[in-house]
Amino acid sequence: MDRGKSDELPKMQCGFIDFVCAFVYKEFSRFHVEITPMLERLLNNRKEWNALKEVYEGKLAAIEGAKTAKEEAATAKQAAAAAAQSQSKTCIVG
């Protein structure tokens, strides 16, 4: 795993459980009843990873919102500066 993506581990775990593990355990539990408790634990584990994923996504959304607000403020400031520069400082025509 890439150390730079350690924050995305809950999302990756949910994907792995959904697309690999759950299918295998469901199919095996159909033929071997003793695997059913393992499937139940897997699904419980997925709920825990999903809760961590939602926390991460909430933090990510907050960061993105702050970034967007900062960019909008910078754009507004640049527009105001451009408007101020377009006016002559020495001559006022009225």
N, CA, C and O atoms as a DFTB+ gen file, in Angstrom:
376 C
 N C O
     1  1       0.839      -1.183       0.000
     2  2       0.000       0.000       0.000
     3  2       0.881       1.243       0.000
     4  3       1.945       1.260       0.620
     5  1       0.443       2.254      -0.681
     6  2       1.156       3.515      -0.755
     7  2       0.959       4.283       0.547
     8  3      -0.175       4.502       0.974
     9  1       2.055       4.689       1.177
    10  2       1.961       5.426       2.445
    11  2       1.241       6.753       2.278
    12  3       0.609       7.248       3.211
    13  1       1.338       7.318       1.102
    14  2       0.676       8.588       0.836
    15  2      -0.841       8.475       0.780
    16  3      -1.545       9.484       0.841
    17  1      -1.341       7.265       0.665
    18  2      -2.788       7.056       0.579
    19  2      -3.336       6.346       1.814
    20  3      -4.387       5.708       1.749
    21  1      -2.639       6.452       2.917
    22  2      -3.078       5.745       4.125
    23  2      -4.428       6.250       4.628
    24  3      -5.168       5.504       5.269
    25  1      -4.752       7.505       4.343
    26  2      -6.051       8.038       4.759
    27  2      -7.200       7.393       3.987
    28  3      -8.341       7.392       4.450
    29  1      -6.900       6.852       2.820
    30  2      -7.927       6.225       1.993
    31  2      -8.112       4.743       2.301
    32  3      -8.882       4.061       1.625
    33  1      -7.415       4.244       3.312
    34  2      -7.498       2.824       3.655
    35  2      -8.931       2.358       3.908
    36  3      -9.303       1.300       3.401
    37  1      -9.758       3.090       4.666
    38  2     -11.137       2.620       4.867
    39  2     -11.907       2.444       3.560
    40  3     -12.652       1.476       3.401
    41  1     -11.729       3.364       2.640
    42  2     -12.411       3.264       1.340
    43  2     -11.921       2.040       0.573
    44  3     -12.715       1.316      -0.027
    45  1     -10.608       1.815       0.594
    46  2     -10.050       0.666      -0.120
    47  2     -10.499      -0.645       0.517
    48  3     -10.782      -1.613      -0.189
    49  1     -10.565      -0.684       1.841
    50  2     -11.001      -1.891       2.532
    51  2     -12.455      -2.218       2.190
    52  3     -12.793      -3.376       1.944
    53  1     -13.307      -1.203       2.175
    54  2     -14.720      -1.426       1.819
    55  2     -14.827      -1.978       0.401
    56  3     -15.611      -2.891       0.144
    57  1     -14.049      -1.428      -0.506
    58  2     -14.064      -1.923      -1.877
    59  2     -13.593      -3.365      -1.969
    60  3     -14.186      -4.168      -2.690
    61  1     -12.535      -3.698      -1.245
    62  2     -12.016      -5.066      -1.260
    63  2     -13.032      -6.038      -0.674
    64  3     -13.252      -7.123      -1.214
    65  1     -13.645      -5.642       0.430
    66  2     -14.656      -6.508       1.051
    67  2     -15.838      -6.700       0.107
    68  3     -16.328      -7.817      -0.058
    69  1     -16.296      -5.613      -0.513
    70  2     -17.462      -5.692      -1.398
    71  2     -17.208      -6.536      -2.642
    72  3     -18.048      -7.352      -3.019
    73  1     -16.069      -6.348      -3.273
    74  2     -15.848      -6.967      -4.576
    75  2     -15.106      -8.297      -4.531
    76  3     -15.112      -9.033      -5.518
    77  1     -14.473      -8.620      -3.417
    78  2     -13.735      -9.881      -3.344
    79  2     -14.269     -10.760      -2.221
    80  3     -14.793     -11.847      -2.461
    81  1     -14.131     -10.278      -1.005
    82  2     -14.403     -11.121       0.169
    83  2     -15.867     -11.521       0.299
    84  3     -16.175     -12.698       0.486
    85  1     -16.765     -10.558       0.203
    86  2     -18.180     -10.856       0.445
    87  2     -18.690     -11.916      -0.526
    88  3     -19.419     -12.825      -0.128
    89  1     -18.318     -11.805      -1.773
    90  2     -18.754     -12.787      -2.765
    91  2     -18.264     -14.185      -2.395
    92  3     -19.032     -15.147      -2.424
    93  1     -16.995     -14.290      -2.050
    94  2     -16.411     -15.594      -1.716
    95  2     -17.084     -16.187      -0.484
    96  3     -17.476     -17.354      -0.486
    97  1     -17.218     -15.383       0.564
    98  2     -17.816     -15.897       1.799
    99  2     -19.287     -16.264       1.607
   100  3     -19.756     -17.255       2.168
   101  1     -20.013     -15.475       0.822
   102  2     -21.424     -15.803       0.572
   103  2     -21.554     -17.142      -0.144
   104  3     -22.382     -17.978       0.220
   105  1     -20.733     -17.330      -1.156
   106  2     -20.809     -18.587      -1.905
   107  2     -20.381     -19.778      -1.050
   108  3     -21.025     -20.826      -1.079
   109  1     -19.306     -19.621      -0.295
   110  2     -18.855     -20.727       0.560
   111  2     -19.865     -21.042       1.651
   112  3     -20.055     -22.206       2.002
   113  1     -20.514     -20.017       2.189
   114  2     -21.478     -20.258       3.273
   115  2     -22.724     -20.990       2.764
   116  3     -23.437     -21.616       3.549
   117  1     -22.985     -20.916       1.478
   118  2     -24.103     -21.680       0.917
   119  2     -23.834     -23.178       0.988
   120  3     -24.756     -23.975       1.158
   121  1     -22.580     -23.551       0.858
   122  2     -22.216     -24.972       0.831
   123  2     -21.696     -25.495       2.170
   124  3     -21.795     -26.688       2.455
   125  1     -21.148     -24.607       2.979
   126  2     -20.579     -25.000       4.271
   127  2     -21.148     -24.079       5.348
   128  3     -20.763     -22.914       5.448
   129  1     -22.051     -24.604       6.136
   130  2     -22.747     -23.807       7.152
   131  2     -21.777     -23.231       8.180
   132  3     -22.032     -22.162       8.736
   133  1     -20.673     -23.919       8.439
   134  2     -19.733     -23.439       9.453
   135  2     -19.029     -22.140       9.036
   136  3     -18.360     -21.515       9.859
   137  1     -19.168     -21.735       7.801
   138  2     -18.562     -20.477       7.334
   139  2     -19.492     -19.288       7.585
   140  3     -19.050     -18.141       7.519
   141  1     -20.743     -19.537       7.867
   142  2     -21.711     -18.455       8.078
   143  2     -21.272     -17.470       9.167
   144  3     -21.407     -16.266       8.953
   145  1     -20.752     -17.909      10.326
   146  2     -20.281     -16.925      11.313
   147  2     -19.142     -16.048      10.779
   148  3     -19.030     -14.877      11.144
   149  1     -18.315     -16.612       9.929
   150  2     -17.235     -15.819       9.339
   151  2     -17.801     -14.747       8.411
   152  3     -17.291     -13.628       8.370
   153  1     -18.847     -15.085       7.670
   154  2     -19.511     -14.111       6.806
   155  2     -20.119     -12.997       7.645
   156  3     -20.012     -11.823       7.289
   157  1     -20.755     -13.354       8.753
   158  2     -21.350     -12.343       9.633
   159  2     -20.284     -11.412      10.197
   160  3     -20.502     -10.203      10.276
   161  1     -19.142     -11.952      10.587
   162  2     -18.044     -11.117      11.097
   163  2     -17.493     -10.214       9.997
   164  3     -17.146      -9.059      10.244
   165  1     -17.417     -10.750       8.790
   166  2     -16.950      -9.951       7.660
   167  2     -17.879      -8.761       7.422
   168  3     -17.414      -7.639       7.218
   169  1     -19.181      -9.003       7.447
   170  2     -20.147      -7.923       7.227
   171  2     -20.097      -6.906       8.363
   172  3     -20.264      -5.709       8.128
   173  1     -19.871      -7.368       9.586
   174  2     -19.711      -6.453      10.712
   175  2     -18.433      -5.622      10.542
   176  3     -18.424      -4.421      10.813
   177  1     -17.373      -6.265      10.099
   178  2     -16.117      -5.572       9.849
   179  2     -16.296      -4.508       8.771
   180  3     -15.722      -3.423       8.859
   181  1     -17.089      -4.822       7.760
   182  2     -17.351      -3.858       6.695
   183  2     -18.092      -2.634       7.224
   184  3     -17.830      -1.512       6.791
   185  1     -19.014      -2.849       8.157
   186  2     -19.727      -1.720       8.766
   187  2     -18.753      -0.801       9.498
   188  3     -18.872       0.422       9.428
   189  1     -17.789      -1.398      10.200
   190  2     -16.792      -0.597      10.921
   191  2     -15.920       0.203       9.948
   192  3     -15.664       1.386      10.173
   193  1     -15.468      -0.433       8.880
   194  2     -14.673       0.268       7.878
   195  2     -15.493       1.362       7.208
   196  3     -14.961       2.428       6.897
   197  1     -16.770       1.116       6.982
   198  2     -17.631       2.115       6.354
   199  2     -17.791       3.336       7.256
   200  3     -17.823       4.467       6.771
   201  1     -17.891       3.113       8.556
   202  2     -17.986       4.243       9.490
   203  2     -16.720       5.095       9.414
   204  3     -16.796       6.323       9.415
   205  1     -15.560       4.448       9.350
   206  2     -14.304       5.194       9.219
   207  2     -14.229       5.918       7.877
   208  3     -13.702       7.027       7.790
   209  1     -14.755       5.287       6.843
   210  2     -14.771       5.903       5.512
   211  2     -15.623       7.169       5.519
   212  3     -15.245       8.173       4.917
   213  1     -16.763       7.128       6.192
   214  2     -17.636       8.299       6.255
   215  2     -16.975       9.445       7.009
   216  3     -17.151      10.609       6.646
   217  1     -16.222       9.130       8.050
   218  2     -15.485      10.168       8.782
   219  2     -14.465      10.822       7.852
   220  3     -14.357      12.048       7.800
   221  1     -13.725      10.001       7.123
   222  2     -12.720      10.511       6.184
   223  2     -13.371      11.375       5.105
   224  3     -12.870      12.452       4.784
   225  1     -14.480      10.907       4.548
   226  2     -15.157      11.669       3.497
   227  2     -15.700      12.993       4.030
   228  3     -15.715      13.989       3.307
   229  1     -16.145      13.014       5.284
   230  2     -16.598      14.259       5.898
   231  2     -15.466      15.262       6.033
   232  3     -15.638      16.447       5.749
   233  1     -14.305      14.780       6.471
   234  2     -13.138      15.658       6.591
   235  2     -12.708      16.167       5.221
   236  3     -12.362      17.338       5.064
   237  1     -12.732      15.284       4.240
   238  2     -12.344      15.655       2.885
   239  2     -13.296      16.705       2.312
   240  3     -12.855      17.640       1.645
   241  1     -14.589      16.557       2.566
   242  2     -15.575      17.529       2.087
   243  2     -15.352      18.890       2.747
   244  3     -15.487      19.925       2.094
   245  1     -15.014      18.892       4.031
   246  2     -14.753      20.153       4.731
   247  2     -13.522      20.847       4.152
   248  3     -13.518      22.065       3.977
   249  1     -12.489      20.077       3.857
   250  2     -11.275      20.646       3.272
   251  2     -11.571      21.214       1.889
   252  3     -11.120      22.310       1.555
   253  1     -12.325      20.473       1.086
   254  2     -12.677      20.945      -0.257
   255  2     -13.532      22.210      -0.184
   256  3     -13.354      23.123      -0.991
   257  1     -14.458      22.270       0.774
   258  2     -15.291      23.457       0.939
   259  2     -14.467      24.680       1.313
   260  3     -14.697      25.773       0.796
   261  1     -13.510      24.493       2.211
   262  2     -12.641      25.599       2.612
   263  2     -11.770      26.054       1.441
   264  3     -11.539      27.249       1.261
   265  1     -11.294      25.105       0.657
   266  2     -10.465      25.432      -0.506
   267  2     -11.271      26.225      -1.531
   268  3     -10.778      27.206      -2.089
   269  1     -12.503      25.804      -1.775
   270  2     -13.369      26.499      -2.726
   271  2     -13.662      27.921      -2.253
   272  3     -13.621      28.863      -3.045
   273  1     -13.958      28.074      -0.963
   274  2     -14.241      29.407      -0.419
   275  2     -13.021      30.314      -0.545
   276  3     -13.151      31.496      -0.861
   277  1     -11.841      29.760      -0.297
   278  2     -10.612      30.543      -0.399
   279  2     -10.367      30.974      -1.843
   280  3      -9.965      32.110      -2.096
   281  1     -10.609      30.064      -2.788
   282  2     -10.430      30.396      -4.203
   283  2     -11.426      31.460      -4.650
   284  3     -11.071      32.352      -5.421
   285  1     -12.668      31.378      -4.176
   286  2     -13.677      32.377      -4.534
   287  2     -13.314      33.743      -3.966
   288  3     -13.512      34.763      -4.625
   289  1     -12.783      33.768      -2.743
   290  2     -12.375      35.035      -2.138
   291  2     -11.211      35.647      -2.914
   292  3     -11.172      36.860      -3.115
   293  1     -10.268      34.821      -3.349
   294  2      -9.132      35.320      -4.125
   295  2      -9.594      35.861      -5.473
   296  3      -9.090      36.885      -5.935
   297  1     -10.541      35.187      -6.101
   298  2     -11.077      35.638      -7.388
   299  2     -11.799      36.974      -7.228
   300  3     -11.641      37.871      -8.055
   301  1     -12.584      37.104      -6.171
   302  2     -13.299      38.360      -5.920
   303  2     -12.315      39.495      -5.653
   304  3     -12.528      40.623      -6.097
   305  1     -11.245      39.199      -4.932
   306  2     -10.239      40.216      -4.630
   307  2      -9.531      40.664      -5.905
   308  3      -9.268      41.853      -6.086
   309  1      -9.223      39.718      -6.789
   310  2      -8.582      40.061      -8.059
   311  2      -9.515      40.890      -8.933
   312  3      -9.070      41.823      -9.601
   313  1     -10.798      40.562      -8.936
   314  2     -11.767      41.322      -9.730
   315  2     -11.887      42.746      -9.205
   316  3     -11.984      43.693      -9.985
   317  1     -11.880      42.898      -7.892
   318  2     -11.960      44.238      -7.300
   319  2     -10.702      45.038      -7.618
   320  3     -10.781      46.236      -7.889
   321  1      -9.546      44.385      -7.586
   322  2      -8.293      45.071      -7.903
   323  2      -8.261      45.487      -9.371
   324  3      -7.785      46.575      -9.698
   325  1      -8.760      44.634     -10.248
   326  2      -8.796      44.957     -11.678
   327  2      -9.741      46.122     -11.938
   328  3      -9.449      46.981     -12.770
   329  1     -10.864      46.161     -11.240
   330  2     -11.814      47.264     -11.407
   331  2     -11.210      48.567     -10.904
   332  3     -11.423      49.621     -11.502
   333  1     -10.465      48.503      -9.820
   334  2      -9.841      49.707      -9.272
   335  2      -8.742      50.221     -10.197
   336  3      -8.555      51.433     -10.304
   337  1      -8.019      49.343     -10.858
   338  2      -6.946      49.757     -11.760
   339  2      -7.486      50.351     -13.056
   340  3      -6.804      51.147     -13.702
   341  1      -8.691      49.977     -13.439
   342  2      -9.239      50.488     -14.695
   343  2      -9.666      51.948     -14.576
   344  3      -9.856      52.617     -15.592
   345  1      -9.817      52.442     -13.373
   346  2     -10.194      53.838     -13.175
   347  2      -8.935      54.703     -13.124
   348  3      -7.920      54.309     -12.549
   349  1      -9.013      55.859     -13.721
   350  2      -7.896      56.797     -13.697
   351  2      -7.795      57.425     -12.320
   352  3      -8.802      57.808     -11.724
   353  1      -6.574      57.527     -11.823
   354  2      -6.379      58.102     -10.496
   355  2      -6.128      59.605     -10.564
   356  3      -6.179      60.289      -9.542
   357  1      -5.859      60.116     -11.747
   358  2      -5.546      61.536     -11.864
   359  2      -6.630      62.344     -12.546
   360  3      -6.700      63.561     -12.368
   361  1      -7.469      61.695     -13.317
   362  2      -8.467      62.428     -14.068
   363  2      -9.838      61.796     -13.862
   364  3     -10.015      60.596     -14.076
   365  1     -10.793      62.597     -13.452
   366  2     -12.151      62.111     -13.278
   367  2     -13.030      62.841     -14.280
   368  3     -13.123      64.069     -14.266
   369  1     -13.666      62.080     -15.139
   370  2     -14.551      62.653     -16.140
   371  2     -15.967      62.503     -15.619
   372  3     -16.377      61.402     -15.250
   373  1     -16.700      63.564     -15.585
   374  2     -18.017      63.459     -15.002
   375  2     -19.086      64.120     -15.732
   376  3     -20.241      64.081     -15.307
